[in-house]
CSV table of C-alpha atoms and ligand atoms in Angstrom, one decimal:
chain,number,residue,atom,x,y,z
A,1,MET,CA,-32.1,37.4,-80.3
A,2,ASP,CA,-31.3,38.9,-76.9
A,3,GLY,CA,-30.6,42.6,-77.0
A,4,THR,CA,-27.2,42.3,-75.4
A,5,SER,CA,-25.8,40.2,-78.3
A,6,PRO,CA,-24.0,42.1,-81.1
A,7,HIS,CA,-24.2,39.1,-83.4
A,8,ASP,CA,-26.4,38.6,-86.3
A,9,GLY,CA,-27.2,35.1,-87.6
A,10,ARG,CA,-25.3,35.6,-90.9
A,11,ALA,CA,-22.0,36.3,-89.2
A,12,LEU,CA,-22.4,33.2,-87.1
A,13,SER,CA,-23.6,30.8,-89.8
A,14,GLY,CA,-21.1,28.1,-90.6
A,15,LEU,CA,-20.0,27.8,-86.9
A,16,ARG,CA,-21.0,24.6,-85.1
A,17,PHE,CA,-22.1,25.1,-81.5
A,18,SER,CA,-21.5,22.9,-78.6
A,19,ALA,CA,-21.4,22.9,-74.8
A,20,ALA,CA,-19.0,21.0,-72.6
A,21,THR,CA,-18.6,19.2,-69.3
A,22,ALA,CA,-16.2,16.6,-67.9
A,23,ALA,CA,-16.7,13.4,-66.1
A,24,PHE,CA,-15.3,14.1,-62.7
A,25,GLN,CA,-16.9,17.6,-62.6
A,26,VAL,CA,-20.5,16.5,-63.3
A,27,GLU,CA,-21.0,12.8,-62.9
A,28,GLY,CA,-20.7,12.4,-59.1
A,29,ALA,CA,-21.4,8.7,-58.2
A,30,ARG,CA,-17.7,8.1,-57.5
A,31,THR,CA,-18.2,4.6,-56.2
A,32,ALA,CA,-21.1,3.5,-58.4
A,33,ASP,CA,-21.0,0.4,-60.5
A,34,GLY,CA,-17.4,-0.5,-59.9
A,35,ARG,CA,-15.7,2.8,-60.8
A,36,GLY,CA,-12.0,2.8,-59.7
A,37,ARG,CA,-10.2,5.6,-58.0
A,38,THR,CA,-8.4,8.5,-59.8
A,39,ILE,CA,-5.9,11.1,-58.7
A,40,TRP,CA,-8.9,13.4,-58.2
A,41,ASP,CA,-10.5,11.1,-55.7
A,42,ASP,CA,-7.3,11.2,-53.7
A,43,PHE,CA,-7.1,14.9,-54.1
A,44,VAL,CA,-10.6,15.7,-52.9
A,45,ASP,CA,-10.5,13.2,-50.1
A,46,THR,CA,-7.4,15.0,-48.6
A,47,PRO,CA,-8.6,17.8,-46.3
A,48,GLY,CA,-7.5,21.3,-47.3
A,49,ASN,CA,-7.1,20.6,-51.0
A,50,VAL,CA,-10.4,21.9,-52.2
A,51,SER,CA,-11.4,25.5,-51.1
A,52,ASP,CA,-14.8,24.7,-49.8
A,53,GLY,CA,-14.0,21.1,-48.7
A,54,SER,CA,-16.4,19.6,-51.3
A,55,THR,CA,-15.7,16.3,-52.9
A,56,ALA,CA,-17.5,16.3,-56.3
A,57,GLU,CA,-20.5,14.6,-54.8
A,58,PRO,CA,-23.4,14.7,-55.0
A,59,GLY,CA,-23.2,17.7,-57.3
A,60,PRO,CA,-24.9,17.6,-60.7
A,61,ASP,CA,-25.0,13.8,-60.5
A,62,SER,CA,-25.1,13.5,-64.3
A,63,TYR,CA,-24.4,9.7,-63.9
A,64,HIS,CA,-28.0,9.4,-62.9
A,65,ARG,CA,-29.5,12.2,-65.0
A,66,VAL,CA,-28.6,11.5,-68.6
A,67,ASP,CA,-32.1,12.2,-69.9
A,68,GLU,CA,-32.4,15.5,-68.1
A,69,ASP,CA,-29.0,16.7,-69.4
A,70,ILE,CA,-29.7,15.7,-72.9
A,71,ALA,CA,-33.1,17.5,-72.8
A,72,LEU,CA,-31.2,20.6,-71.8
A,73,LEU,CA,-28.9,20.2,-74.7
A,74,SER,CA,-31.8,19.7,-77.1
A,75,GLY,CA,-33.4,22.8,-75.7
A,76,LEU,CA,-30.3,24.7,-76.6
A,77,GLY,CA,-30.2,23.4,-80.1
A,78,VAL,CA,-26.4,22.6,-80.0
A,79,ASP,CA,-25.0,20.5,-82.8
A,80,ARG,CA,-22.6,18.7,-80.4
A,81,TYR,CA,-22.0,17.8,-76.8
A,82,ARG,CA,-18.4,17.6,-75.5
A,83,PHE,CA,-18.4,15.4,-72.4
A,84,SER,CA,-15.6,13.2,-71.1
A,85,ILE,CA,-15.2,9.5,-70.3
A,86,SER,CA,-13.9,8.4,-67.0
A,87,TRP,CA,-11.0,6.0,-67.5
A,88,THR,CA,-11.6,4.2,-64.2
A,89,ARG,CA,-15.3,3.6,-64.9
A,90,VAL,CA,-14.0,1.6,-67.9
A,91,ILE,CA,-10.9,0.0,-66.5
A,92,PRO,CA,-11.2,0.3,-62.7
A,93,ASP,CA,-8.0,-1.4,-61.6
A,94,ILE,CA,-5.2,-0.8,-64.1
A,95,GLY,CA,-2.1,-2.8,-63.2
A,96,ALA,CA,-4.0,-5.4,-61.2
A,97,SER,CA,-6.8,-7.1,-63.0
A,98,GLN,CA,-6.9,-4.7,-66.0
A,99,SER,CA,-10.4,-6.1,-66.6
A,100,ILE,CA,-13.0,-4.0,-68.4
A,101,ASN,CA,-16.0,-2.8,-66.5
A,102,GLU,CA,-18.8,-3.4,-68.9
A,103,THR,CA,-21.3,-1.6,-66.6
A,104,GLY,CA,-19.1,1.5,-66.7
A,105,LEU,CA,-19.0,1.4,-70.5
A,106,ASP,CA,-22.8,0.8,-70.6
A,107,TYR,CA,-23.2,4.3,-69.1
A,108,TYR,CA,-21.4,6.0,-72.0
A,109,ASP,CA,-23.0,3.7,-74.5
A,110,ARG,CA,-26.4,4.8,-73.4
A,111,LEU,CA,-25.3,8.5,-73.3
A,112,VAL,CA,-24.2,8.2,-76.9
A,113,ASP,CA,-27.4,6.6,-78.0
A,114,VAL,CA,-29.6,9.2,-76.2
A,115,LEU,CA,-27.5,12.0,-77.8
A,116,LEU,CA,-27.8,10.5,-81.3
A,117,ALA,CA,-31.5,10.1,-80.8
A,118,ALA,CA,-31.7,13.8,-80.0
A,119,ASP,CA,-29.7,14.6,-83.2
A,120,ILE,CA,-26.7,15.8,-81.2
A,121,THR,CA,-23.2,14.6,-82.2
A,122,PRO,CA,-21.4,13.0,-79.3
A,123,GLU,CA,-17.9,14.5,-78.9
A,124,PRO,CA,-16.2,12.6,-76.0
A,125,THR,CA,-12.8,13.5,-74.5
A,126,LEU,CA,-11.0,10.4,-73.4
A,127,TYR,CA,-8.8,12.1,-70.8
A,128,HIS,CA,-10.0,15.1,-68.8
A,129,TRP,CA,-7.5,15.0,-65.9
A,130,ASP,CA,-8.8,11.9,-64.0
A,131,LEU,CA,-5.8,9.6,-64.1
A,132,PRO,CA,-6.1,6.2,-62.4
A,133,VAL,CA,-4.4,6.2,-59.0
A,134,ALA,CA,-2.6,2.9,-59.9
A,135,LEU,CA,-0.8,4.8,-62.7
A,136,GLU,CA,0.1,7.8,-60.5
A,137,ALA,CA,1.6,5.3,-58.1
A,138,VAL,CA,4.2,4.4,-60.7
A,139,GLY,CA,4.9,8.0,-61.7
A,140,GLY,CA,1.8,9.0,-63.5
A,141,TRP,CA,2.5,11.2,-66.6
A,142,LEU,CA,6.2,11.2,-65.6
A,143,ASN,CA,6.2,7.6,-66.7
A,144,ARG,CA,6.3,6.9,-70.4
A,145,ASP,CA,4.2,3.7,-69.9
A,146,THR,CA,1.2,5.9,-69.0
A,147,ALA,CA,1.0,6.9,-72.7
A,148,HIS,CA,0.7,3.3,-73.7
A,149,HIS,CA,-1.9,2.5,-71.0
A,150,PHE,CA,-3.9,5.5,-72.4
A,151,ALA,CA,-3.7,4.1,-75.9
A,152,ASP,CA,-5.0,0.7,-74.6
A,153,TYR,CA,-7.9,2.4,-72.8
A,154,ALA,CA,-8.7,4.4,-75.9
A,155,SER,CA,-8.8,1.2,-77.9
A,156,VAL,CA,-11.2,-0.4,-75.5
A,157,VAL,CA,-13.6,2.6,-75.6
A,158,ALA,CA,-13.4,2.9,-79.4
A,159,GLY,CA,-14.1,-0.8,-79.6
A,160,ARG,CA,-17.4,-0.2,-77.8
A,161,LEU,CA,-18.4,3.2,-79.1
A,162,GLY,CA,-16.6,3.6,-82.4
A,163,ASP,CA,-19.5,2.4,-84.4
A,164,ARG,CA,-21.4,5.5,-83.4
A,165,VAL,CA,-18.8,8.0,-82.2
A,166,ARG,CA,-16.9,9.7,-85.0
A,167,HIS,CA,-15.6,12.8,-83.2
A,168,TRP,CA,-13.2,12.4,-80.4
A,169,TYR,CA,-10.9,14.5,-78.3
A,170,THR,CA,-7.9,12.6,-76.9
A,171,ILE,CA,-6.4,14.6,-74.0
A,172,ASN,CA,-7.6,17.8,-72.5
A,173,GLU,CA,-5.4,20.7,-71.5
A,174,PRO,CA,-2.1,19.0,-71.0
A,175,ALA,CA,-0.6,22.4,-69.9
A,176,SER,CA,-2.9,22.5,-66.8
A,177,THR,CA,-2.0,18.9,-65.9
A,178,SER,CA,1.8,19.6,-66.3
A,179,LEU,CA,2.0,23.1,-64.9
A,180,GLN,CA,-0.7,23.1,-62.2
A,181,GLY,CA,-0.8,19.4,-61.4
A,182,TYR,CA,2.9,18.4,-61.5
A,183,ALA,CA,4.9,21.6,-61.4
A,184,LEU,CA,3.0,23.8,-58.9
A,185,GLY,CA,0.8,21.2,-57.1
A,186,GLU,CA,-2.4,23.3,-57.3
A,187,LEU,CA,-4.3,20.5,-59.0
A,188,ALA,CA,-4.1,16.7,-58.7
A,189,PRO,CA,-1.8,14.9,-58.4
A,190,GLY,CA,-0.6,17.9,-56.3
A,191,ARG,CA,3.1,17.5,-57.0
A,192,ALA,CA,5.4,20.6,-56.9
A,193,LEU,CA,8.3,19.5,-59.2
A,194,LEU,CA,8.7,22.9,-60.9
A,195,PHE,CA,10.5,22.4,-64.2
A,196,ASP,CA,11.2,18.7,-63.5
A,197,ALA,CA,7.5,18.3,-64.3
A,198,LEU,CA,8.0,19.1,-68.0
A,199,PRO,CA,8.5,15.5,-69.2
A,200,THR,CA,4.8,15.0,-68.3
A,201,VAL,CA,4.1,17.2,-71.4
A,202,HIS,CA,5.9,14.8,-73.7
A,203,HIS,CA,4.1,11.7,-72.3
A,204,GLN,CA,0.7,13.3,-72.6
A,205,LEU,CA,1.4,14.4,-76.2
A,206,LEU,CA,2.7,10.9,-76.9
A,207,ALA,CA,-0.5,9.5,-75.4
A,208,HIS,CA,-2.4,11.5,-78.0
A,209,GLY,CA,-0.1,10.4,-80.7
A,210,LEU,CA,-0.5,6.8,-79.9
A,211,ALA,CA,-4.3,6.9,-79.5
A,212,ALA,CA,-5.3,9.1,-82.4
A,213,PRO,CA,-4.4,6.6,-85.2
A,214,MET,CA,-6.2,3.8,-83.3
A,215,LEU,CA,-9.4,5.9,-83.0
A,216,ARG,CA,-9.2,6.6,-86.8
A,217,GLU,CA,-8.9,2.8,-87.4
A,218,HIS,CA,-12.2,2.6,-85.6
A,219,GLY,CA,-13.7,5.1,-88.0
A,220,ALA,CA,-13.0,8.4,-86.3
A,221,LEU,CA,-13.4,11.6,-88.4
A,222,GLN,CA,-11.8,13.6,-85.6
A,223,ALA,CA,-9.2,12.6,-83.1
A,224,ALA,CA,-7.6,15.7,-81.7
A,225,PRO,CA,-6.3,17.0,-78.3
A,226,THR,CA,-7.7,20.2,-76.7
A,227,LEU,CA,-5.1,22.7,-75.7
A,228,ASN,CA,-5.5,25.6,-73.3
A,229,HIS,CA,-3.8,28.8,-74.3
A,230,SER,CA,-3.3,32.2,-72.8
A,231,LEU,CA,-1.8,35.2,-74.5
A,232,ILE,CA,1.2,36.2,-72.2
A,233,LEU,CA,1.5,39.9,-71.6
A,234,PRO,CA,4.7,41.5,-70.1
A,235,ALA,CA,3.9,43.7,-67.1
A,236,THR,CA,6.2,46.4,-68.6
A,237,GLU,CA,8.3,46.7,-71.8
A,238,THR,CA,11.5,46.3,-69.9
A,239,GLU,CA,13.9,43.7,-71.2
A,240,THR,CA,13.5,41.5,-68.1
A,241,ASP,CA,9.7,41.5,-68.2
A,242,LEU,CA,9.8,40.8,-71.9
A,243,ALA,CA,12.1,37.9,-71.3
A,244,ALA,CA,9.9,36.6,-68.4
A,245,ALA,CA,6.9,36.7,-70.8
A,246,GLY,CA,8.8,34.8,-73.4
A,247,LEU,CA,9.7,32.1,-70.9
A,248,LEU,CA,6.1,31.6,-69.8
A,249,ASP,CA,4.9,31.7,-73.4
A,250,ALA,CA,7.3,28.9,-74.2
A,251,ILE,CA,6.0,26.6,-71.5
A,252,MET,CA,2.4,27.6,-71.6
A,253,ASN,CA,1.9,27.8,-75.4
A,254,ARG,CA,4.8,26.9,-77.7
A,255,LEU,CA,5.6,23.7,-75.7
A,256,PHE,CA,2.3,22.4,-77.2
A,257,THR,CA,1.9,24.2,-80.5
A,258,ASP,CA,5.4,23.5,-81.8
A,259,PRO,CA,5.5,19.7,-81.3
A,260,LEU,CA,1.9,19.2,-82.5
A,261,LEU,CA,2.1,21.5,-85.5
A,262,VAL,CA,5.8,21.3,-86.6
A,263,GLY,CA,7.1,18.2,-84.8
A,264,GLU,CA,9.7,19.8,-82.5
A,265,TYR,CA,9.9,21.3,-79.0
A,266,PRO,CA,10.9,25.0,-78.5
A,267,ASP,CA,14.3,25.7,-76.9
A,268,LEU,CA,14.0,24.5,-73.3
A,269,SER,CA,17.6,25.1,-72.3
A,270,ALA,CA,16.5,28.0,-70.0
A,271,PHE,CA,14.6,25.4,-67.9
A,272,GLY,CA,17.5,22.9,-67.7
A,273,VAL,CA,15.2,20.2,-69.1
A,274,GLN,CA,15.4,17.8,-71.9
A,275,MET,CA,12.3,16.2,-73.3
A,276,PRO,CA,12.4,12.4,-73.0
A,277,PHE,CA,11.5,11.6,-76.6
A,278,ALA,CA,12.5,8.4,-78.4
A,279,ASP,CA,12.8,7.7,-82.1
A,280,GLY,CA,9.4,8.0,-83.8
A,281,ASP,CA,7.7,10.0,-81.0
A,282,MET,CA,7.7,13.3,-82.7
A,283,GLU,CA,6.3,11.9,-85.9
A,284,LEU,CA,3.4,10.4,-83.9
A,285,ILE,CA,2.8,13.7,-82.1
A,286,ALA,CA,2.9,15.8,-85.2
A,287,ALA,CA,0.7,13.6,-87.3
A,288,PRO,CA,-1.9,15.9,-88.8
A,289,ASN,CA,-5.2,16.2,-86.9
A,290,GLU,CA,-8.5,17.1,-88.5
A,291,VAL,CA,-9.0,20.0,-86.1
A,292,TYR,CA,-7.2,22.0,-83.5
A,293,GLY,CA,-9.1,22.0,-80.1
A,294,PHE,CA,-8.5,25.5,-78.6
A,295,ASN,CA,-9.6,26.4,-75.1
A,296,TYR,CA,-9.3,30.0,-74.1
A,297,TYR,CA,-10.3,31.9,-71.0
A,298,ASN,CA,-7.9,34.8,-70.2
A,299,PRO,CA,-4.5,36.3,-70.8
A,300,ILE,CA,-1.8,36.2,-68.2
A,301,THR,CA,0.4,39.2,-67.3
A,302,VAL,CA,3.9,38.5,-65.9
A,303,ARG,CA,6.9,40.2,-64.6
A,304,SER,CA,10.4,38.9,-64.0
A,305,ALA,CA,11.1,37.4,-60.6
A,306,ASP,CA,14.1,36.0,-58.7
A,307,GLY,CA,12.4,33.2,-56.8
A,308,GLU,CA,12.1,29.6,-57.6
A,309,LEU,CA,10.5,30.7,-60.9
A,310,PRO,CA,11.9,33.4,-63.2
A,311,PHE,CA,8.5,35.0,-63.6
A,312,GLU,CA,5.6,36.0,-61.4
A,313,MET,CA,2.0,36.5,-62.5
A,314,VAL,CA,0.4,39.9,-61.7
A,315,PRO,CA,-3.1,41.4,-62.3
A,316,THR,CA,-3.7,42.6,-65.8
A,317,PRO,CA,-4.1,46.4,-65.6
A,318,GLY,CA,-7.5,47.9,-66.4
A,319,ALA,CA,-9.2,44.6,-67.1
A,320,ALA,CA,-12.6,43.6,-65.6
A,321,THR,CA,-12.4,40.2,-63.8
A,322,THR,CA,-14.4,37.1,-63.3
A,323,GLY,CA,-15.3,35.4,-60.1
A,324,PHE,CA,-11.7,34.2,-59.8
A,325,GLY,CA,-10.6,37.8,-59.2
A,326,PRO,CA,-7.6,39.7,-60.6
A,327,MET,CA,-5.8,36.7,-62.0
A,328,TRP,CA,-8.6,35.9,-64.3
A,329,PRO,CA,-9.0,39.1,-66.4
A,330,ILE,CA,-11.6,39.5,-69.1
A,331,ARG,CA,-9.8,40.5,-72.3
A,332,PRO,CA,-11.5,39.0,-75.4
A,333,ASP,CA,-9.1,41.0,-77.7
A,334,THR,CA,-6.3,38.7,-76.5
A,335,MET,CA,-8.2,35.6,-77.7
A,336,ARG,CA,-8.5,37.2,-81.1
A,337,ASP,CA,-4.9,38.2,-81.2
A,338,PHE,CA,-3.8,34.7,-80.1
A,339,LEU,CA,-5.9,33.1,-82.8
A,340,ILE,CA,-4.5,35.4,-85.5
A,341,ASP,CA,-0.9,34.8,-84.3
A,342,LEU,CA,-1.5,31.0,-84.3
A,343,HIS,CA,-2.7,31.2,-87.9
A,344,GLU,CA,0.1,33.4,-89.0
A,345,ARG,CA,2.8,31.4,-87.2
A,346,TYR,CA,1.8,27.9,-88.3
A,347,GLY,CA,0.1,28.6,-91.7
A,348,ALA,CA,-0.9,25.4,-93.5
A,349,GLN,CA,0.2,23.2,-90.6
A,350,LEU,CA,-2.7,24.5,-88.5
A,351,PRO,CA,-5.9,22.6,-89.1
A,352,PRO,CA,-9.4,24.2,-88.7
A,353,ILE,CA,-9.8,25.4,-85.1
A,354,ILE,CA,-12.7,24.4,-82.9
A,355,ILE,CA,-13.0,26.6,-79.8
A,356,SER,CA,-13.4,23.6,-77.5
A,357,GLU,CA,-13.9,25.7,-74.3
A,358,ASN,CA,-14.7,29.3,-73.4
A,359,GLY,CA,-16.6,30.6,-70.5
A,360,ALA,CA,-16.6,32.3,-67.1
A,361,ALA,CA,-17.6,31.9,-63.5
A,362,PHE,CA,-19.3,34.6,-61.5
A,363,PRO,CA,-20.6,34.6,-57.9
A,364,GLU,CA,-24.1,33.1,-57.9
A,365,PRO,CA,-26.4,31.7,-55.2
A,366,GLU,CA,-26.2,28.0,-54.2
A,367,THR,CA,-29.9,27.6,-54.6
A,368,THR,CA,-32.5,29.3,-56.7
A,369,THR,CA,-36.2,29.0,-57.5
A,370,THR,CA,-36.1,31.5,-60.4
A,371,GLU,CA,-33.9,32.2,-63.4
A,372,ILE,CA,-30.6,33.7,-62.6
A,373,VAL,CA,-30.0,36.8,-64.7
A,374,ASP,CA,-26.3,36.3,-65.4
A,375,THR,CA,-25.6,39.3,-67.5
A,376,GLU,CA,-21.9,39.2,-66.9
A,377,ARG,CA,-21.7,35.7,-68.3
A,378,ILE,CA,-23.7,36.8,-71.4
A,379,ASP,CA,-21.4,39.7,-71.9
A,380,TYR,CA,-18.3,37.5,-71.5
A,381,LEU,CA,-19.5,34.9,-74.0
A,382,SER,CA,-20.8,37.5,-76.4
A,383,SER,CA,-17.5,39.5,-76.4
A,384,HIS,CA,-15.5,36.3,-76.9
A,385,LEU,CA,-17.7,35.3,-79.8
A,386,SER,CA,-17.1,38.7,-81.3
A,387,ALA,CA,-13.3,38.0,-80.9
A,388,VAL,CA,-13.8,34.7,-82.7
A,389,LEU,CA,-15.7,36.4,-85.6
A,390,GLU,CA,-12.9,39.0,-85.8
A,391,ALA,CA,-10.3,36.3,-86.0
A,392,LYS,CA,-12.4,34.6,-88.7
A,393,ALA,CA,-12.6,37.9,-90.6
A,394,ALA,CA,-8.8,38.1,-90.4
A,395,GLY,CA,-8.5,34.8,-92.2
A,396,VAL,CA,-8.4,32.2,-89.3
A,397,ARG,CA,-10.4,29.1,-90.1
A,398,ILE,CA,-12.6,28.5,-87.0
A,399,ASP,CA,-15.4,25.9,-87.4
A,400,GLY,CA,-16.9,25.5,-84.0
A,401,TYR,CA,-17.5,27.2,-80.6
A,402,THR,CA,-18.1,25.5,-77.3
A,403,VAL,CA,-19.3,27.0,-74.1
A,404,TRP,CA,-17.8,25.8,-70.8
A,405,SER,CA,-20.0,24.7,-69.3
A,406,LEU,CA,-23.5,23.3,-69.9
A,407,LEU,CA,-23.9,22.9,-66.1
A,408,ASP,CA,-22.5,24.4,-62.9
A,409,ASN,CA,-20.0,21.8,-61.8
A,410,PHE,CA,-17.1,20.9,-59.6
A,411,GLU,CA,-14.4,23.4,-60.4
A,412,TRP,CA,-11.5,21.3,-59.2
A,413,ALA,CA,-9.6,22.8,-56.3
A,414,GLU,CA,-12.1,25.7,-56.2
A,415,GLY,CA,-15.0,23.3,-55.5
A,416,TRP,CA,-18.6,24.4,-56.1
A,417,PRO,CA,-18.4,28.2,-55.6
A,418,GLN,CA,-17.0,28.9,-59.1
A,419,ARG,CA,-20.1,28.4,-61.2
A,420,PHE,CA,-19.6,28.3,-65.0
A,421,GLY,CA,-22.9,26.8,-66.1
A,422,LEU,CA,-25.5,28.0,-68.6
A,423,VAL,CA,-27.7,26.0,-66.2
A,424,HIS,CA,-27.7,26.5,-62.4
A,425,VAL,CA,-27.3,23.4,-60.4
A,426,ASP,CA,-28.2,23.0,-56.7
A,427,MET,CA,-25.3,20.8,-55.6
A,428,ASN,CA,-27.3,19.1,-52.9
A,429,THR,CA,-30.4,18.2,-54.8
A,430,GLY,CA,-29.1,18.3,-58.4
A,431,THR,CA,-32.0,20.5,-59.4
A,432,ARG,CA,-31.2,22.2,-62.7
A,433,THR,CA,-32.5,25.8,-63.5
A,434,PRO,CA,-31.5,27.3,-66.8
A,435,LYS,CA,-30.0,30.8,-66.5
A,436,ALA,CA,-30.6,33.8,-68.7
A,437,SER,CA,-27.3,32.8,-70.6
A,438,TYR,CA,-29.0,29.5,-71.5
A,439,ARG,CA,-31.8,31.5,-73.3
A,440,TRP,CA,-29.2,33.8,-74.8
A,441,TYR,CA,-27.2,30.9,-76.2
A,442,ARG,CA,-30.3,29.1,-77.5
A,443,ASP,CA,-31.5,32.2,-79.3
A,444,LEU,CA,-28.0,32.8,-80.8
A,445,ILE,CA,-27.8,29.2,-82.1
A,446,ALA,CA,-31.3,29.5,-83.6
A,447,ALA,CA,-30.3,32.7,-85.3
A,448,ALA,CA,-27.1,31.2,-86.6
A,449,ASN,CA,-29.1,28.2,-88.1
A,450,ALA,CA,-31.9,30.3,-89.5
B,501,LIG,O1,-13.4,23.6,-65.4
B,501,LIG,C1,-12.2,23.7,-66.2
B,501,LIG,C2,-12.2,22.6,-67.2
B,501,LIG,O2,-12.2,21.3,-66.5
B,501,LIG,C3,-10.9,22.7,-68.0
B,501,LIG,N1,-10.8,24.0,-68.6
B,501,LIG,C4,-11.0,25.1,-67.7
B,501,LIG,C5,-12.3,25.0,-67.0
B,501,LIG,C6,-12.5,26.2,-66.0
B,501,LIG,O3,-11.4,26.3,-65.1
C-alpha cells in the first residue's frame, strides 16, 4: 500500500468501498435522445451563475463513455458505483405529455448491465439536484405535489431497473437543495427565500418517504436518502456564538436527522416557520431505512450576526483548507465526532451508516499528459478514513465508504475548476487520466479485501 496511508488491511476489512458521481455533473449530452430541461439547465444557461461560465458540457461526457468509466471502476476494485439518474432523461416533459422516454431509460439500463457484468453493484441515486423545470415552474420543492411526482418517477425507474438494482438512494443532500438552492440562491433554482425555504425540506423528505416503500416493492434491499452534515463549531464560547451555532446546527443537521430517525422536527420557532406536514407524513418519513447515507466534507464555524440571518460563517481557525479556500477547512476529527454524536444521540434508531460521499478539490491543471500527484487529496481521504475507523472503534456501525468523486466533474456554481476526481478529466476532450489518488485507493481496497 502507498506509504502515505496509515491503514492496514485488517482495520479496513468489512467496509465496502465505492466511488460516486452524479448525472448532471458527468453526463454532458444535455440535449441528447430527448432529455428534458432541469433547473440546472436554466441555471447554467444564465450568464453569471457559474464561476467560469461553463455549462456542464462537454465535460466528462459519461453519457457516451460508459465502458471507459466502468473500466476505471473495475481497475479500482470498488464493490459499488454510486451514480445518479436524470429525472428528465426518463420523463422529459412532466406536466405536459408525462410520457416515458425509453431511450433515456435505455442508457441507465445498459449502465446497470455493464456494471453487473464487471461485478460492481449499481447504487443509483434517483434525485441529485436536477429537478425538471416544469415542476419548478409550479413551485418546485415548495409544492407538495413535487413529492408525488418524484414517487411516480421512482416507480417508473424501478419498473425498468428493479429486477437488477437492489441498492437505491432516493434523494441526495436535501440540506443543500433547501439552504443553498432555495434559501440563499447559490445553487439552482437560485431562490433567496431565507427561512421561507424551509418547507422544501419537508417535501423532499416526503418524496423519500413515498418512494422508498415503492422501491422495496420492486425488490430493493436498500432505499435510503443521503444526507450532508457538518459539525457546527461556535467561533467563541460566548453565549451569543453558542446560540448561533445551535441555530445553524438545527437547520443544517437536526432538521434532517430528527424527522428521519425519530419522526419529528426540531423546534423551529426561532425561524418563524411551521413545517407543512399532513397526517401520516411523519410516519412515512421516519419509516426505518436499511442504511443511513452520510456525506461529510468539512465543519462550519459560525458567529452570531444581526443581519438577515442570525449567524455568519467564518474561517475555522488553524485548519488547512481545500481548493475552496477558508470556508472549506480540513478537520477529519469533526467527522469522527459527528459520527459518534449521531450514534449516541439516536441509538438503535440509527441504521448502519454508509459514508456516501467524502472527498476534496484542489487546484489542478486543465490538461495533463502525465499522472497528477495529488498528495493533498490522498492525505485528505486517508485522514478521513482514519476518522471513520476511529468512529467505528468507538462503536459506530459504519459499513461503507464512498469517494466523491470517481471523475473530475462539473462542480455546480463553481464549474470545472474545482476538481474532486480520482481521475483527471480534460473537459474539452473528455480524456481520462488516473491520478496518484486513484492508485492509492486501488491499493487500499486491495489491502482491505486481502
Ligand atoms: O459535487 C458535490 C456533490 O454533487 C454533492 N455533494 C458535495 C459535492 C462537492 O461539493
